[in-house]
Tab-separated table of C-alpha atoms in Angstrom:
chain	number	residue	atom	x	y	z
A	1	MET	CA	-24.418	-3.322	14.230
A	2	HIS	CA	-22.161	-2.696	17.210
A	3	GLY	CA	-19.627	-5.142	15.751
A	4	TRP	CA	-19.532	-3.376	12.389
A	5	ALA	CA	-19.180	0.040	14.079
A	6	LEU	CA	-16.211	-1.264	16.067
A	7	ALA	CA	-14.710	-2.773	12.917
A	8	ILE	CA	-15.022	0.521	11.019
A	9	VAL	CA	-13.453	2.573	13.808
A	10	ALA	CA	-10.650	0.064	14.457
A	11	GLY	CA	-10.093	-0.422	10.731
A	12	ALA	CA	-9.912	3.275	9.855
A	13	ALA	CA	-7.910	4.654	12.800
A	14	PRO	CA	-4.431	3.402	11.801
A	15	SER	CA	-5.020	4.442	8.179
A	16	LEU	CA	-5.931	7.999	9.166
A	17	PHE	CA	-2.853	8.238	11.390
A	18	LEU	CA	-0.517	7.063	8.620
A	19	LEU	CA	-2.212	9.233	6.004
A	20	THR	CA	-1.627	12.266	8.224
A	21	PHE	CA	2.016	11.281	8.711
A	22	PHE	CA	2.734	11.113	4.974
A	23	TYR	CA	0.583	14.137	4.173
A	24	LEU	CA	2.719	16.255	6.515
A	25	ARG	CA	5.900	15.122	4.753
A	26	ASP	CA	4.831	17.346	1.835
A	27	ARG	CA	6.197	20.561	3.317
A	28	TRP	CA	6.314	22.982	0.416
A	29	GLN	CA	2.924	22.765	-1.338
A	30	ARG	CA	0.492	20.381	0.287
A	31	GLU	CA	-2.255	18.716	-1.694
A	32	PRO	CA	-5.860	19.917	-1.378
A	33	MET	CA	-7.564	17.782	1.237
A	34	HIS	CA	-10.487	16.984	-1.057
A	35	ARG	CA	-8.052	15.455	-3.573
A	36	VAL	CA	-6.390	13.328	-0.892
A	37	LEU	CA	-9.815	12.108	0.222
A	38	MET	CA	-10.737	11.336	-3.402
A	39	ALA	CA	-7.570	9.245	-3.711
A	40	PHE	CA	-8.492	7.472	-0.480
A	41	ALA	CA	-11.974	6.743	-1.880
A	42	LEU	CA	-10.455	5.401	-5.098
A	43	GLY	CA	-8.478	3.015	-2.897
A	44	LEU	CA	-11.756	1.673	-1.505
A	45	TYR	CA	-12.900	1.040	-5.069
A	46	ALA	CA	-9.576	-0.632	-5.916
A	47	MET	CA	-9.999	-3.026	-3.005
A	48	ALA	CA	-13.490	-4.038	-4.157
A	49	ALA	CA	-12.218	-4.519	-7.722
A	50	ALA	CA	-9.230	-6.574	-6.558
A	51	ARG	CA	-11.443	-8.763	-4.384
A	52	GLY	CA	-13.748	-9.445	-7.342
A	53	LEU	CA	-10.834	-10.278	-9.640
A	54	ALA	CA	-9.282	-12.587	-7.037
A	55	VAL	CA	-12.565	-14.472	-6.670
A	56	THR	CA	-12.697	-14.860	-10.461
A	57	VAL	CA	-9.146	-16.255	-10.543
A	58	LEU	CA	-9.960	-18.656	-7.712
A	59	GLY	CA	-12.767	-20.061	-9.830
A	60	PHE	CA	-10.162	-21.452	-12.254
A	61	LEU	CA	-8.116	-23.196	-9.560
A	62	PRO	CA	-8.660	-26.716	-8.218
A	63	PRO	CA	-10.801	-26.770	-5.059
A	64	ASP	CA	-8.801	-26.630	-1.811
A	65	TRP	CA	-5.493	-26.152	-3.658
A	66	LEU	CA	-4.675	-22.897	-1.872
A	67	SER	CA	-5.337	-24.476	1.513
A	68	SER	CA	-3.066	-27.428	0.711
A	69	GLY	CA	-0.109	-25.698	2.332
A	70	THR	CA	2.329	-26.432	-0.507
A	71	GLU	CA	5.044	-23.912	-1.349
A	72	ALA	CA	3.530	-23.429	-4.812
A	73	ALA	CA	0.174	-22.508	-3.265
A	74	ARG	CA	1.812	-20.116	-0.797
A	75	LEU	CA	3.816	-18.429	-3.521
A	76	PHE	CA	0.802	-18.112	-5.812
A	77	GLU	CA	-1.396	-16.650	-3.088
A	78	SER	CA	1.322	-14.250	-1.934
A	79	PHE	CA	2.692	-12.950	-5.234
A	80	ALA	CA	-0.267	-13.431	-7.612
A	81	LEU	CA	-3.497	-13.117	-5.630
A	82	ALA	CA	-2.121	-10.553	-3.176
A	83	GLY	CA	0.869	-8.862	-4.786
A	84	LEU	CA	-0.011	-8.780	-8.476
A	85	ILE	CA	-3.793	-8.357	-8.323
A	86	GLU	CA	-3.958	-5.909	-5.410
A	87	GLU	CA	-1.068	-3.686	-6.514
A	88	THR	CA	-2.312	-3.668	-10.111
A	89	ALA	CA	-5.746	-2.515	-8.918
A	90	LYS	CA	-4.092	0.351	-7.030
A	91	ALA	CA	-1.891	1.224	-10.016
A	92	VAL	CA	-4.895	1.376	-12.342
A	93	VAL	CA	-6.674	4.062	-10.293
A	94	LEU	CA	-3.391	5.901	-9.697
A	95	PHE	CA	-2.454	6.115	-13.367
A	96	THR	CA	-5.879	6.427	-15.003
A	97	ALA	CA	-7.174	9.161	-12.699
A	98	ILE	CA	-4.802	10.689	-10.138
A	99	TYR	CA	-1.764	10.863	-12.438
A	100	HIS	CA	-3.581	13.393	-14.623
A	101	TRP	CA	-4.774	15.737	-11.868
A	102	ASP	CA	-3.430	19.287	-12.082
A	103	GLU	CA	-2.714	19.142	-8.351
A	104	PHE	CA	-0.198	16.329	-8.971
A	105	ASP	CA	2.517	18.894	-9.700
A	106	GLU	CA	5.676	17.683	-7.913
A	107	PRO	CA	7.402	14.323	-7.317
A	108	LEU	CA	6.406	14.011	-3.650
A	109	ASP	CA	2.724	14.272	-4.591
A	110	GLY	CA	3.050	10.786	-6.054
A	111	VAL	CA	3.983	9.457	-2.619
A	112	VAL	CA	1.086	11.249	-0.917
A	113	TYR	CA	-1.483	10.041	-3.434
A	114	GLY	CA	-0.009	6.534	-3.615
A	115	VAL	CA	-0.225	6.247	0.162
A	116	ALA	CA	-3.794	7.613	0.149
A	117	VAL	CA	-4.910	5.014	-2.416
A	118	SER	CA	-3.230	2.179	-0.527
A	119	LEU	CA	-4.669	3.261	2.812
A	120	GLY	CA	-8.152	3.444	1.332
A	121	PHE	CA	-7.576	-0.105	0.107
A	122	ALA	CA	-6.215	-1.204	3.499
A	123	THR	CA	-9.071	0.408	5.428
A	124	LEU	CA	-11.795	-1.536	3.634
A	125	GLU	CA	-9.744	-4.731	3.855
A	126	ASN	CA	-9.165	-4.040	7.560
A	127	VAL	CA	-12.866	-3.587	8.262
A	128	PHE	CA	-13.679	-6.929	6.634
A	129	TYR	CA	-10.949	-8.804	8.516
A	130	ILE	CA	-11.886	-7.327	11.902
A	131	ALA	CA	-15.621	-7.888	11.355
A	132	GLN	CA	-15.022	-11.521	10.393
A	133	ALA	CA	-12.811	-12.063	13.428
A	134	GLN	CA	-15.331	-10.786	15.939
A	135	THR	CA	-16.545	-14.062	17.331
A	136	GLY	CA	-15.513	-12.314	20.527
A	137	VAL	CA	-14.289	-8.832	21.381
A	138	ASP	CA	-10.856	-10.161	22.390
A	139	ARG	CA	-10.385	-11.864	19.024
A	140	GLY	CA	-11.463	-8.740	17.133
A	141	PHE	CA	-9.065	-6.631	19.199
A	142	THR	CA	-6.183	-9.033	18.523
A	143	VAL	CA	-6.713	-8.847	14.765
A	144	ALA	CA	-7.116	-5.051	14.937
A	145	TRP	CA	-3.832	-4.366	16.698
A	146	GLN	CA	-1.872	-6.881	14.628
A	147	ARG	CA	-3.085	-5.287	11.407
A	148	ALA	CA	-2.531	-1.791	12.819
A	149	LEU	CA	1.108	-2.636	13.576
A	150	PHE	CA	1.931	-4.576	10.417
A	151	ALA	CA	-0.627	-4.875	7.603
A	152	VAL	CA	-1.853	-1.265	7.395
A	153	PRO	CA	1.643	0.311	7.529
A	154	ALA	CA	2.764	-2.265	4.953
A	155	HIS	CA	0.024	-1.158	2.560
A	156	ALA	CA	1.031	2.482	3.110
A	157	LEU	CA	4.619	1.612	2.216
A	158	PHE	CA	3.577	-0.358	-0.881
A	159	GLY	CA	1.641	2.706	-2.019
A	160	GLY	CA	4.464	5.071	-1.100
A	161	ALA	CA	6.913	3.110	-3.246
A	162	MET	CA	4.445	2.994	-6.145
A	163	GLY	CA	3.734	6.712	-5.844
A	164	TYR	CA	7.411	7.626	-5.701
A	165	TYR	CA	8.113	5.951	-9.026
A	166	ALA	CA	4.903	7.402	-10.485
A	167	GLY	CA	6.204	10.857	-9.568
A	168	ARG	CA	9.522	10.119	-11.247
A	169	THR	CA	7.819	8.973	-14.447
A	170	LYS	CA	5.805	12.204	-14.538
A	171	PHE	CA	8.511	14.727	-13.744
A	172	ASP	CA	11.947	13.199	-14.410
A	173	ARG	CA	12.181	12.876	-18.180
A	174	THR	CA	15.891	13.641	-18.622
A	175	ASN	CA	16.893	9.991	-19.081
A	176	PRO	CA	14.682	7.779	-21.321
A	177	ALA	CA	16.261	4.575	-19.971
A	178	ALA	CA	15.535	5.644	-16.383
A	179	LEU	CA	11.985	6.507	-17.401
A	180	TRP	CA	11.302	2.923	-18.450
A	181	SER	CA	12.974	1.492	-15.367
A	182	ASP	CA	10.825	3.770	-13.189
A	183	ARG	CA	7.690	2.530	-14.946
A	184	VAL	CA	8.699	-1.053	-14.263
A	185	CYS	CA	9.627	-0.313	-10.634
A	186	CYS	CA	6.311	1.465	-10.119
A	187	LEU	CA	4.570	-1.912	-10.185
A	188	LEU	CA	7.377	-4.395	-9.616
A	189	VAL	CA	8.652	-2.946	-6.308
A	190	PRO	CA	5.282	-2.934	-4.490
A	191	ILE	CA	4.448	-6.394	-5.872
A	192	ALA	CA	7.783	-7.741	-4.603
A	193	PHE	CA	7.341	-6.123	-1.170
A	194	HIS	CA	3.716	-7.249	-0.918
A	195	GLY	CA	4.443	-10.791	-2.033
A	196	ALA	CA	7.407	-11.205	0.316
A	197	TYR	CA	5.404	-9.829	3.243
A	198	ASN	CA	2.435	-12.145	2.623
A	199	TYR	CA	4.671	-15.135	1.941
A	200	ALA	CA	6.265	-14.748	5.375
A	201	LEU	CA	2.832	-14.621	7.008
A	202	HIS	CA	1.756	-17.843	5.301
A	203	HIS	CA	4.146	-19.784	7.515
A	204	ARG	CA	3.690	-20.774	11.137
A	205	LEU	CA	3.586	-17.514	13.093
A	206	ASP	CA	6.260	-18.226	15.668
A	207	ALA	CA	8.913	-15.843	16.996
A	208	ARG	CA	11.164	-16.453	13.985
A	209	ILE	CA	8.490	-15.477	11.456
A	210	TRP	CA	7.494	-12.372	13.420
A	211	THR	CA	11.163	-11.392	13.497
A	212	VAL	CA	11.345	-11.765	9.709
A	213	VAL	CA	8.154	-9.716	9.264
A	214	THR	CA	9.477	-7.005	11.589
A	215	LEU	CA	12.817	-6.799	9.764
A	216	LEU	CA	11.038	-6.721	6.396
A	217	SER	CA	8.782	-3.926	7.644
A	218	LEU	CA	11.767	-1.910	8.882
A	219	ALA	CA	13.519	-2.377	5.535
A	220	MET	CA	10.427	-1.089	3.712
A	221	TRP	CA	10.265	1.944	6.032
A	222	VAL	CA	13.896	2.783	5.291
A	223	PHE	CA	13.369	2.255	1.558
A	224	VAL	CA	10.301	4.505	1.355
A	225	LEU	CA	11.457	7.263	3.724
A	226	ARG	CA	14.729	7.619	1.813
A	227	ARG	CA	12.710	8.109	-1.358
A	228	VAL	CA	10.456	10.609	0.386
A	229	HIS	CA	13.631	12.543	1.186
A	230	HIS	CA	14.775	12.373	-2.467
A	231	ALA	CA	11.365	13.518	-3.719
A	232	ASP	CA	11.313	16.348	-1.187
A	233	ARG	CA	14.694	17.617	-2.400
A	234	ALA	CA	13.472	17.456	-6.027
A	235	SER	CA	10.440	19.671	-5.322
A	236	PRO	CA	10.264	22.765	-7.560
A	237	PHE	CA	8.578	24.556	-4.651
A	238	ARG	CA	11.481	23.973	-2.270
A	239	PRO	CA	13.026	27.310	-1.189
A	240	THR	CA	16.460	27.905	-2.676
């Protein structure tokens, strides 16, 4: 019981910090807290659904193929099992429920809700990883801080990118061609980021790989924060 309590606290803390950070970026008309928490809870559901779908897909694969270490197996696990399945599960709850909320009334709201969904997803995933790693406190702590520095922020950025393009599809309807490209980017960009991030981690974790992961993380931060700035400037509630 003590191990699970530690896993829950360690798994949720970085998500709550990042959720607060992105929530405060919405300066002009912040979302009701109960809606943000609902989006977070939908992320928990998305994680459970994605895990179930991944297990189903694994049932069709040859035994031990993923653990073979081949490039095909690494690519499949990174871009299909992680990128495609997990980001699609997030997109489903974002577009079937949150997209239609009355409170989703400006472009930056897409970022806030996308991040909330992804952090709900990451929190439940985090708890499972930390709990499984706790053969000793030191091992659990190592997994917790590594995921706090890399995996949880990465999920927040995947969701931020998805939410940004969701906001554009809802509010920027002046260019039909751009509307379709935004719909594609809404899923394609987070899948590409997620797959590239996981693919790097499937190699031997030496200094070179950690450098690649760090640079990829910084690039995602720049990508998402620039779009937060664009969405902020497009807010109809921004003072003129």
